Each structure stands twice: as structure tokens, then as C-alpha cells.
Coordinates of C-alpha atoms and ligand atoms in Angstrom, one line a residue:
X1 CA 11.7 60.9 67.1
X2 CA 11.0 57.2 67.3
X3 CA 8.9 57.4 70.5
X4 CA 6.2 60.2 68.5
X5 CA 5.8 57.5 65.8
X6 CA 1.4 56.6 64.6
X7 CA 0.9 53.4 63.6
X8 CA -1.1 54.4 60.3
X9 CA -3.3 51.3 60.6
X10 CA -6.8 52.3 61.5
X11 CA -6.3 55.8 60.6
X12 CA -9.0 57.6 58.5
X13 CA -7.7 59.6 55.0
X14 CA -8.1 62.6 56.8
X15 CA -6.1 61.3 59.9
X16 CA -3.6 60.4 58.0
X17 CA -3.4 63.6 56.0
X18 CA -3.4 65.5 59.1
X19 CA -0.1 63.5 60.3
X20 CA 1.4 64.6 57.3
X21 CA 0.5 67.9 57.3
X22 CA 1.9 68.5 61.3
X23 CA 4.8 66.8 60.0
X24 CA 5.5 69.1 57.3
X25 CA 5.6 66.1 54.6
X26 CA 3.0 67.5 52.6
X27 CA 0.8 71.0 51.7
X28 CA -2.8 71.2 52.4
X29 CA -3.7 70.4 48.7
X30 CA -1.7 67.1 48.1
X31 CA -4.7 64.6 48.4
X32 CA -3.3 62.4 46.0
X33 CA -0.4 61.6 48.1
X34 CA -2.6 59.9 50.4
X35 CA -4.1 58.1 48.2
X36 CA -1.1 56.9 47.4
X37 CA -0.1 55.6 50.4
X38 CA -3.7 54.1 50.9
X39 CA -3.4 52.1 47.5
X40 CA -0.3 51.0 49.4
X41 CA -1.7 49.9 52.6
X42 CA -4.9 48.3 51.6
X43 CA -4.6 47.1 48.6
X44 CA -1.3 46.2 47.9
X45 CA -1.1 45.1 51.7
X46 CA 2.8 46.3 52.3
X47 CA 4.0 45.6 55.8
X48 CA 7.4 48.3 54.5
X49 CA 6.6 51.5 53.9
X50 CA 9.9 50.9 51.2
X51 CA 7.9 48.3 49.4
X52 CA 6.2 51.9 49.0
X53 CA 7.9 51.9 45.1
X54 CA 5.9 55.3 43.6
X55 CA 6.1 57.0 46.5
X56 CA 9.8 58.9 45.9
X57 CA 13.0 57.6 48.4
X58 CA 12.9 60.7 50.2
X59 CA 9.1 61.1 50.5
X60 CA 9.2 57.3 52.3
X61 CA 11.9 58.0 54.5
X62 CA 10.4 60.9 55.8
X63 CA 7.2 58.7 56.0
X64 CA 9.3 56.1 58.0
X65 CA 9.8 58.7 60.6
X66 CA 6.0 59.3 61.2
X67 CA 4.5 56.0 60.4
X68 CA 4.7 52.8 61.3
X69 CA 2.7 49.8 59.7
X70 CA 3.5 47.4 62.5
X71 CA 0.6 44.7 63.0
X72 CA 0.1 42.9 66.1
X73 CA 2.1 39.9 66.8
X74 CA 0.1 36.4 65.6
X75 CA 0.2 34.3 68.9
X76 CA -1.2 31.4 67.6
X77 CA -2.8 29.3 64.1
X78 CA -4.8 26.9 64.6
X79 CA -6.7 25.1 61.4
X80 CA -9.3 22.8 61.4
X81 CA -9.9 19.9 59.3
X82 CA -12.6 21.6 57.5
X83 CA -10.0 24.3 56.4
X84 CA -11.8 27.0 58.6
X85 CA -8.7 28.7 60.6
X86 CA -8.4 30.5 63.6
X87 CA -5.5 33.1 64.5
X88 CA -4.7 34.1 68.3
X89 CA -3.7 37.4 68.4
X90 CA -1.7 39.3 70.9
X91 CA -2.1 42.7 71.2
X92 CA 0.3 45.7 71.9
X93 CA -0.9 46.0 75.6
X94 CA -0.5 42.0 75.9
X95 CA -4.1 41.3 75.8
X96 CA -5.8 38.2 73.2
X97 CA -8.2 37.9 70.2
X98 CA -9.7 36.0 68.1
X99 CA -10.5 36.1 64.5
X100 CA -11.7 33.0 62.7
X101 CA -11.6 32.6 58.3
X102 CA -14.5 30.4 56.9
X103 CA -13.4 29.3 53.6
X104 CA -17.1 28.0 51.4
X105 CA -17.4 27.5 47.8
X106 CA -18.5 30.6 46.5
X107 CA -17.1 33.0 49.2
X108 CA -14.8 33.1 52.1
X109 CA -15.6 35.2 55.3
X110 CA -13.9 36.5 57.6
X111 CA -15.7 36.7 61.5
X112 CA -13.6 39.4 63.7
X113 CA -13.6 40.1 67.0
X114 CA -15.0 43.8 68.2
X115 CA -14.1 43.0 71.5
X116 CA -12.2 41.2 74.0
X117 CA -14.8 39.5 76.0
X118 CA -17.9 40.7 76.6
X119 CA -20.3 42.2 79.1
X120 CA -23.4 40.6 78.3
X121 CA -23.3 37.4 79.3
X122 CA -26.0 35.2 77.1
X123 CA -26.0 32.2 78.5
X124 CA -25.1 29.7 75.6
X125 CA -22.2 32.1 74.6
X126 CA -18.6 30.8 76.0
X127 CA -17.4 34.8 75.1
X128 CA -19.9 36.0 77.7
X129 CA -18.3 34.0 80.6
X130 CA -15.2 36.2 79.6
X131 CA -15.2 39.5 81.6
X132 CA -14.8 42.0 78.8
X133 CA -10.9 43.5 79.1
X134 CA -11.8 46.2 76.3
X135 CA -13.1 47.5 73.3
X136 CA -10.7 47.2 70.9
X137 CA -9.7 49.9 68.8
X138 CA -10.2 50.7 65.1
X139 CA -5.8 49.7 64.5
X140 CA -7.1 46.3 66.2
X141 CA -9.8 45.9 64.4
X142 CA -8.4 46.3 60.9
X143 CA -5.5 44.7 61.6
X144 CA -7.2 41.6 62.4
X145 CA -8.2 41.7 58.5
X146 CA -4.5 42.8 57.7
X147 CA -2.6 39.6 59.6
X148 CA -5.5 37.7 57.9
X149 CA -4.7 38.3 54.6
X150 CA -1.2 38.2 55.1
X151 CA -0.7 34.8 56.3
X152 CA -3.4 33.9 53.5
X153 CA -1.3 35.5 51.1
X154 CA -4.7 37.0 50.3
X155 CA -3.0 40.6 48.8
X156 CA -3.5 42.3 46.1
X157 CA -7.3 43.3 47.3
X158 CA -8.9 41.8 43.8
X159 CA -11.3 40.5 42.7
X160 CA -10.4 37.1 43.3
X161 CA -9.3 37.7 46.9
X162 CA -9.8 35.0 49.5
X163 CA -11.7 37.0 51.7
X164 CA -15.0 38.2 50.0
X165 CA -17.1 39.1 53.3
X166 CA -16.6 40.1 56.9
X167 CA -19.1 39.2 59.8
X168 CA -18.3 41.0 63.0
X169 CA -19.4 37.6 64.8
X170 CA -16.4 37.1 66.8
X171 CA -15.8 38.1 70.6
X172 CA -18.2 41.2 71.8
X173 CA -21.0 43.2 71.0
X174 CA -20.1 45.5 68.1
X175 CA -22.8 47.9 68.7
X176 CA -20.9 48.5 72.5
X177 CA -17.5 49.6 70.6
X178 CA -19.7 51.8 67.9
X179 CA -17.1 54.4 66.7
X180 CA -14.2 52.0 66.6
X181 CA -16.3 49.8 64.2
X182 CA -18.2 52.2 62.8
X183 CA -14.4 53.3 61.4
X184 CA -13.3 50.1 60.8
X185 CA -16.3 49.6 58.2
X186 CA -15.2 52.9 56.8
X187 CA -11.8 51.3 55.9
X188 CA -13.0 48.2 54.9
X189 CA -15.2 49.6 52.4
X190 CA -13.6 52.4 51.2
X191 CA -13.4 51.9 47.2
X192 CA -9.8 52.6 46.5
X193 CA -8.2 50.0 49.2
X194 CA -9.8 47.1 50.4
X195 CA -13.1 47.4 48.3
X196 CA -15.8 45.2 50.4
X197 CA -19.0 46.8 49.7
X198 CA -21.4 47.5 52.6
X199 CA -23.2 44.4 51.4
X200 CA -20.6 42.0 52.3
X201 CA -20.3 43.5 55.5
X202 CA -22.5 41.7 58.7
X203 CA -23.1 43.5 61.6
X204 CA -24.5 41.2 64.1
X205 CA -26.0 42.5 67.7
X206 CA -27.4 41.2 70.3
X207 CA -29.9 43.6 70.1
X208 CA -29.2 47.0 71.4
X209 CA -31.9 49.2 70.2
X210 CA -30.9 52.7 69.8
X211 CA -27.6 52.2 68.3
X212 CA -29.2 49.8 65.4
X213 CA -31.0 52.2 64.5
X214 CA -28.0 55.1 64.4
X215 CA -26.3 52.1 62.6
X216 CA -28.8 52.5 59.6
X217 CA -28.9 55.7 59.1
X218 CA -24.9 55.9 59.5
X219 CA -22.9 52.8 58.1
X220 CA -26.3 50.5 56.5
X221 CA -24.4 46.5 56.5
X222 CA -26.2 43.9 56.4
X223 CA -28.1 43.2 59.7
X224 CA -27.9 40.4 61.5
X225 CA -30.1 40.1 65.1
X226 CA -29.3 37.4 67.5
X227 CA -32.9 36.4 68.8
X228 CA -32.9 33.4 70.2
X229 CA -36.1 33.6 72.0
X230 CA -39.8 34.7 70.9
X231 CA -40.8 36.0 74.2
X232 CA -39.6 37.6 76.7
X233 CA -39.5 35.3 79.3
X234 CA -37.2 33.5 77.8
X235 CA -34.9 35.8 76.0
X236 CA -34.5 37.4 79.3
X237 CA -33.2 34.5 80.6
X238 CA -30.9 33.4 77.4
X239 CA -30.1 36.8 76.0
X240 CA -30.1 39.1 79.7
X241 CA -29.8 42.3 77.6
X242 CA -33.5 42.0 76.4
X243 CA -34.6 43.1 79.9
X244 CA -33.1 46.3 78.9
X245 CA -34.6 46.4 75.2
X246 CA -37.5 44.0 75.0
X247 CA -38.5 42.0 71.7
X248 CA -41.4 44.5 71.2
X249 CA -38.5 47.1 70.8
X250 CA -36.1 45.1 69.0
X251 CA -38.6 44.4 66.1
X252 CA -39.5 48.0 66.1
X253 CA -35.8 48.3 65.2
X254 CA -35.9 45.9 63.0
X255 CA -39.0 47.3 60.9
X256 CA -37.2 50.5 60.8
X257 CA -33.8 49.5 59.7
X258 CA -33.3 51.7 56.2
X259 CA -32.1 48.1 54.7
X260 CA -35.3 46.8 55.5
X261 CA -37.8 49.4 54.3
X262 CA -36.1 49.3 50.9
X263 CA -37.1 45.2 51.2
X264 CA -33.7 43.8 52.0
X265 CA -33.4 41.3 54.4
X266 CA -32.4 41.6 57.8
X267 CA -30.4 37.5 59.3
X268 CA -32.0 36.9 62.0
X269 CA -30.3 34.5 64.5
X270 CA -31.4 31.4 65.9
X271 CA -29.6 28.8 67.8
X272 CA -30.9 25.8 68.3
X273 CA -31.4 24.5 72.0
X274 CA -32.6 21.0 73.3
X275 CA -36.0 21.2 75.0
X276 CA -35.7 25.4 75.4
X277 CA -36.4 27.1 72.1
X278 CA -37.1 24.4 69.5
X279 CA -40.7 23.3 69.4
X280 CA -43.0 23.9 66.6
X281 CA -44.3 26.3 68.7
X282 CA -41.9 28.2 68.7
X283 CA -41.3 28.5 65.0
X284 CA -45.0 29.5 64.8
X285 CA -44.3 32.3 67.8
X286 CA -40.8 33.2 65.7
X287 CA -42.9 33.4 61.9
X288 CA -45.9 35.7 63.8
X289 CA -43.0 37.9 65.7
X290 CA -41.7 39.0 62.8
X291 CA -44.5 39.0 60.5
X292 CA -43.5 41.5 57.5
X293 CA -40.2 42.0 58.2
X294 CA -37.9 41.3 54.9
X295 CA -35.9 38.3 56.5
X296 CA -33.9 35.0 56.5
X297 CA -33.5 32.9 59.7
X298 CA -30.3 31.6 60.4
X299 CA -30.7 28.4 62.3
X300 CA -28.0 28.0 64.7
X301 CA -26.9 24.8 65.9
X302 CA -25.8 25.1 69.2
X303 CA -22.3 24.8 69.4
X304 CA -20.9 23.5 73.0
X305 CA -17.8 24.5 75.3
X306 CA -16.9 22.9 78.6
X307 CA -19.5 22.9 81.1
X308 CA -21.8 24.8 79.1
X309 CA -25.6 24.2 80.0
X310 CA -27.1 23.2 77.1
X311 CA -27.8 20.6 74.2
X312 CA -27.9 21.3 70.9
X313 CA -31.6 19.9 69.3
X314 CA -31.4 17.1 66.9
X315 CA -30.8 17.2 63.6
X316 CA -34.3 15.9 63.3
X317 CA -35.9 18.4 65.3
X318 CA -33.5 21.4 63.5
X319 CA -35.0 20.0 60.6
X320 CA -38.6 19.7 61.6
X321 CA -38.5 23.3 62.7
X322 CA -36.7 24.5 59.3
X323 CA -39.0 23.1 57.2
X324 CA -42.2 25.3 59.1
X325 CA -40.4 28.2 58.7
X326 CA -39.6 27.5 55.1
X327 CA -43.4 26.9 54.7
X328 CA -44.1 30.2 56.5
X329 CA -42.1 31.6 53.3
X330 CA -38.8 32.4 54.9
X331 CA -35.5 30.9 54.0
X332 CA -34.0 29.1 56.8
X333 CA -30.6 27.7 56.7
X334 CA -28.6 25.7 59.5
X335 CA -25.7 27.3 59.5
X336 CA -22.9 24.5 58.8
X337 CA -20.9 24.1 62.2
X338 CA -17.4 25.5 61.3
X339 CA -13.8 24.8 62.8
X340 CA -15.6 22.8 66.0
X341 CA -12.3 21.4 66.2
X342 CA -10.4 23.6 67.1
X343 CA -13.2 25.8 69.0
X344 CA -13.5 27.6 66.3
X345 CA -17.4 28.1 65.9
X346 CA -20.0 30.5 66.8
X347 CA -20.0 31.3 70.3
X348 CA -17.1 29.1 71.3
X349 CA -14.2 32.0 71.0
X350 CA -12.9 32.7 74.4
X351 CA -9.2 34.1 74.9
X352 CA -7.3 34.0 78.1
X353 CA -7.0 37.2 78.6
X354 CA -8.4 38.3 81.9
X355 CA -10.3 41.4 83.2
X356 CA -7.0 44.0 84.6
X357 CA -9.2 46.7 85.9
X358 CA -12.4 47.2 87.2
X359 CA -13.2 50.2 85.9
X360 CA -12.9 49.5 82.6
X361 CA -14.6 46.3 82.3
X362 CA -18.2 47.6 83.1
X363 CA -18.3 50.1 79.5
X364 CA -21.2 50.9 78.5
X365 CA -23.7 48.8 80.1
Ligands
LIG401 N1 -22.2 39.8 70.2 C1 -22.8 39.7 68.9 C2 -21.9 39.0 67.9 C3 -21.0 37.9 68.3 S1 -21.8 36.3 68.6 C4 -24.1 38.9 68.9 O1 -24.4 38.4 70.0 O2 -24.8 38.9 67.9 C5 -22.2 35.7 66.9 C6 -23.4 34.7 67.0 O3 -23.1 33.5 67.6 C7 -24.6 35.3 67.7 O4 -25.8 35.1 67.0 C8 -24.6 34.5 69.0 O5 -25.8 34.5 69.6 C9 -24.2 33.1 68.5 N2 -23.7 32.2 69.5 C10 -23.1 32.5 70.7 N3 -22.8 31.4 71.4 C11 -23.2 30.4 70.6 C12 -23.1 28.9 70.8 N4 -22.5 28.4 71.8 N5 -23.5 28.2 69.8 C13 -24.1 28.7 68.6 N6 -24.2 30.1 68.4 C14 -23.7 30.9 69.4
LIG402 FE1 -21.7 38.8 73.9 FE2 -22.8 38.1 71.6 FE3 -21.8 36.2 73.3 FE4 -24.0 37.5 73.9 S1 -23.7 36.1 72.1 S2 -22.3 37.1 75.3 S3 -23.6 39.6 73.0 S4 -20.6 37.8 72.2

């Protein structure tokens, strides 16, 4: 019996009742039982399905033999000096991710990984000199959220929680592993467990044009596009998958993004590199790109790993180029470099797993 055991992490309500069903543990009408057990898991956070208390003995030994709620093993913590941390974990099949917390003032996000690797390889990006192992799936996914709060001590899911907001900034390109996230948004949101609206939620892609827009009409987070570039000459260069979906398309995307017809605004990324995409220029190319769209621009500083080919501008140049797009009417914040420490940053996650096979390192591109 062991052996046929689900881990019920990552599974849907009606995944979950369907287990129970097969299993004989419960009639087709008895909704409210899982419900129960999803009050259990995402809320409450119980890592024993006996810490189960108003679910009756019987009912959670039965449930013992189906279920499991085993999370992957934490390889690793690693916590900056700025109190961001970073957790190394180990999968089932060996592999390793990473998930980074960003503790602020009014909020505290966590960036997870969607992916290990990546197989776009933008050229500031220390992920994309990974060769992508996998997608990862929805258990490993959620479960990044799940250790998180754990070794935060971050449960029940309240509302003073440690973890307000989730920004699938970590290794990968969401928009490649689309059902697995797409279902890991599900759980995260879903009102009677973990509770993070939609609108704490950041998706942010590289750019891959039709599934952004299936993205809107299906799931609807916050947006976040990693530019980079304003033509594309360069974006070709610095962000390779734009030779596949071009800026003109991309901003089609963007005008059409159900989020931003009803005015809200779409991040758009921008990292900040010496000599390459930081001239005034370019912020004047960067305001008339995106001319009408509802938007704030993330400025990016760029964060280095070793040997990577570029400088990060100067603060006084960052600044300079801030200001013109403030004056153009658009927010602009430098994002604060986080947990640079202990590599901890945006772009700078890279685990040591390694590509096994061939044939599954080339999905979807
Ligand atoms: N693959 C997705 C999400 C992960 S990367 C994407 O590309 O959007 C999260 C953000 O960090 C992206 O905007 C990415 O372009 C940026 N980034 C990558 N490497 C960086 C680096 N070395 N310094 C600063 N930002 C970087
Ligand atoms: Fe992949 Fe994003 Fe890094 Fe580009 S920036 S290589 S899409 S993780």
C-alpha cells in the first residue's frame, strides 16, 4: 500500500477528491471533507496528517494510507545580512532549486523558482548559463512556498503572515512550465487556504508572446516583462528569445493584457548595463516604445556573477535615466539589490544541478 501513496501537495480540490473517491474514503457528495483537509494543508500548514484534529481518528488513518504531505528535503539556508534568505532545495529526483524571501517594510515576497535552469540564455542572466534539467512540477512549486513558511514559522496563513506576495522571479521562464504554474497560482490563491490574491501574484516573462496573452485571459497576475532593450538589435543580442517574438509583438501583448485595458499597470523590467542600454537615449526610445501602456519601470541594477560580461551603470547614470522616465510620467524605481551576499539577487540564482538527458533539456523551445 505504501508504494501507491500521492503526495497531496500540488494537488487541485478536485484531484484530491478524486483520490478519495478511488479509495473509497468518501461519497461523491462529501465536498466539505475536502475542504477540510485543504483548511488543513494551507492554512494551518500541518506537515502530519494527525495534526489533522477535526478530521475523525479513523478518517486520518485512512487518509495516511493515500496521502502523504512530505516536502522536499531543505539542502541548504543561507541568510544575508540584509535579512533576505535563500533556501537550497533538493528535490525527490535529486535535482536543486532555489527560492529566495525578501523581507521590506510593508511586505515580504517570496521569488520562486519555475524551473531548474533555463533554456533561454539572456546574456546577463547567471540562470541562463544553467542548461535547464526540468520544469518543475506543480508539488515543487508549492512546496517551495510550504518549506518557506515553515522554516519562517510563517503558519497560520493570516493576515499578518510573513509572506504577503509571490514573484515567480527565480530560476526559469514561467510562461515555458504554463500548466504547472498556471496550477500553482490556483493554489496559492484559492480563498480558503493560502489566500494571496491574484494581485500579489507576479508573473514575470521574458517575453513569450502567445502564452501572455492565454495568461490574461486564464490566471490575470500582475505582469511583469523583462525588456531590457528598446530595439531589436539589441534585445536580440541581450534577450535571444526576442528573435522569436520581436518588441513590436511583445508590446502588442502588452496592450492587450486584460490587466492593462482595465488601466492597471503592467512592471516592466529594466536592468541597468554600463555603456549598452543606459543612455538618455534610451530612456527616450523606452518612454516612446511603450507609449500608452498603463506602466511602472522597474530599474534593475545589474547584479554580477563570476565572469559575467557586464557592468552594472552608475548610480549616477541609474539615476540620471530614472529621473527622465519619471518626467515622462512613469514611476521608476531601482529595485534595492537584495541578498548580493550570498548570491541571492535577481539573476544570480544558479543551482548545481546539471543537464541528465538530452532530450529533456530542449522543452519547449
Ligand atoms: N525568466 C523570467 C523570470 C526570472 S528572471 C524572466 O526573465 O523574466 C527575473 C528578473 O531578473 C528578470 O527581469 C531578469 O531579466 C532579471 N535578471 C536576470 N539576470 C539579472 C542580473 N544579473 N542582474 C539583474 N537582473 C537580472
Ligand atoms: Fe531565463 Fe529569465 Fe534568466 Fe532569461 S532572465 S535566462 S528567461 S531566467
Amino acid at each position: 500500500m505504501t508504494n501507491l501513496k500521492t503526495n497531496i501537495i500540488g494537488l487541485s480540490r478536485d484531484q484530491i477528491k478524486s483520490v478519495l473517491i478511488d479509495a473509497d474514503l468518501i461519497k461523491l457528495n462529501e465536498n466539505f471533507r475536502v475542504k477540510q483537509i485543504w483548511h488543513w494543508l494551507y492554512f494551518h500548514g500541518v506537515t502530519n496528517i494527525d495534526d489533522m484534529t477535526s478530521i475523525s481518528i479513523d478518517l486520518r488513518e485512512d487518509l495516511k494510507t493515500v496521502f502523504t504531505l512530505k516536502r522536499p528535503e531543505l539542502d541548504k539556508e543561507q541568510c544575508s545580512t540584509d535579512g533576505t534568505i535563500k533556501w537550497l532545495i533538493k528535490l525527490e529526483d535529486g535535482n536543486l532549486v532555489e527560492t529566495v524571501y525578501i523581507p521590506e517594510d510593508s511586505r515580504g515576497t517570496l521569488c520562486v523558482s519555475s524551473q531548474v535552469g533555463c533554456t533561454l540564455n539572456c546574456k546577463f542572466c547567471h540562470t541562463g548559463t544553467q542548461k535547464l534539467v526540468k520544469n518543475l512540477s506543480t508539488e515543487e512549486i508549492v512546496s517551495q512556498l510550504m518549506i518557506a513558511r515553515d522554516q519562517l514559522k510563517d503558519w497560520p496563513a493570516n493576515e499578518n503572515r510573513k509572506i504577503s506576495n509571490i514573484v515567480f522571479m527565480g530560476m526559469g521562464e514561467p510562461l515555458y512550465n504554463y500548466d504547472a504554474v498556471k496550477k500553482s497560482v490556483e493554489i496559492f490563491s484559492d480563498q480558503e487556504g493560502i489566500k494571496l490574491s491574484t494581485k500579489r501574484i507576479t508573473l514575470s516573462t521574458s517575453g513569450i508572446v502567445p502564452q501572455i496573452l492565454e495568461w490574461g485571459k486564464e490566471v490575470d497576475t500582475v505582469l511583469a516583462i523583462s525588456l531590457h532593450a528598446t530595439n531589436d538589435e539589441l534585445r536580440n543580442e541581450i534577450v535571444p528569445i526576442n528573435k522569436k517574438y520581436p518588441l513590436k509583438e511583445l508590446i502588442k501583448a502588452c496592450r492587450d493584457y486584460p490587466r492593462s485595458r482595465n488601466s492597471r499597470r503592467i512592471t516592466f523590467e529594466y536592468v541597468m548595463l554600463k555603456g549598452v542600454n543606459d543612455s538618455l537615449e534610451d530612456a527616450q526610445a523606452l518612454v516612446d516604445l511603450i507609449e500608452g501602456i498603463p506602466a511602472k519601470i522597474n530599474l534593475i541594477p545589474f547584479n554580477p556573477w563570476p565572469d559575467s560580461p557586464y557592468e552594472c551603470s552608475s548610480n549616477n547614470q541609474i539615476k540620471k535615466f530614472g529621473d527622465f522616465i519619471n518626467d515622462a510620467g512613469y514611476s521608476s524605481p531601482v529595485r534595492k539589490t537584495r541578498g548580493q551576499d550570498i548570491m541571492a539577487a535577481c539573476g544570480q540564482l544558479k543551482s548545481d544541478s546539471i543537464k541528465i538527458r538530452k532530450s529533456i533539456s530542449r522543452l519547449q523551445v
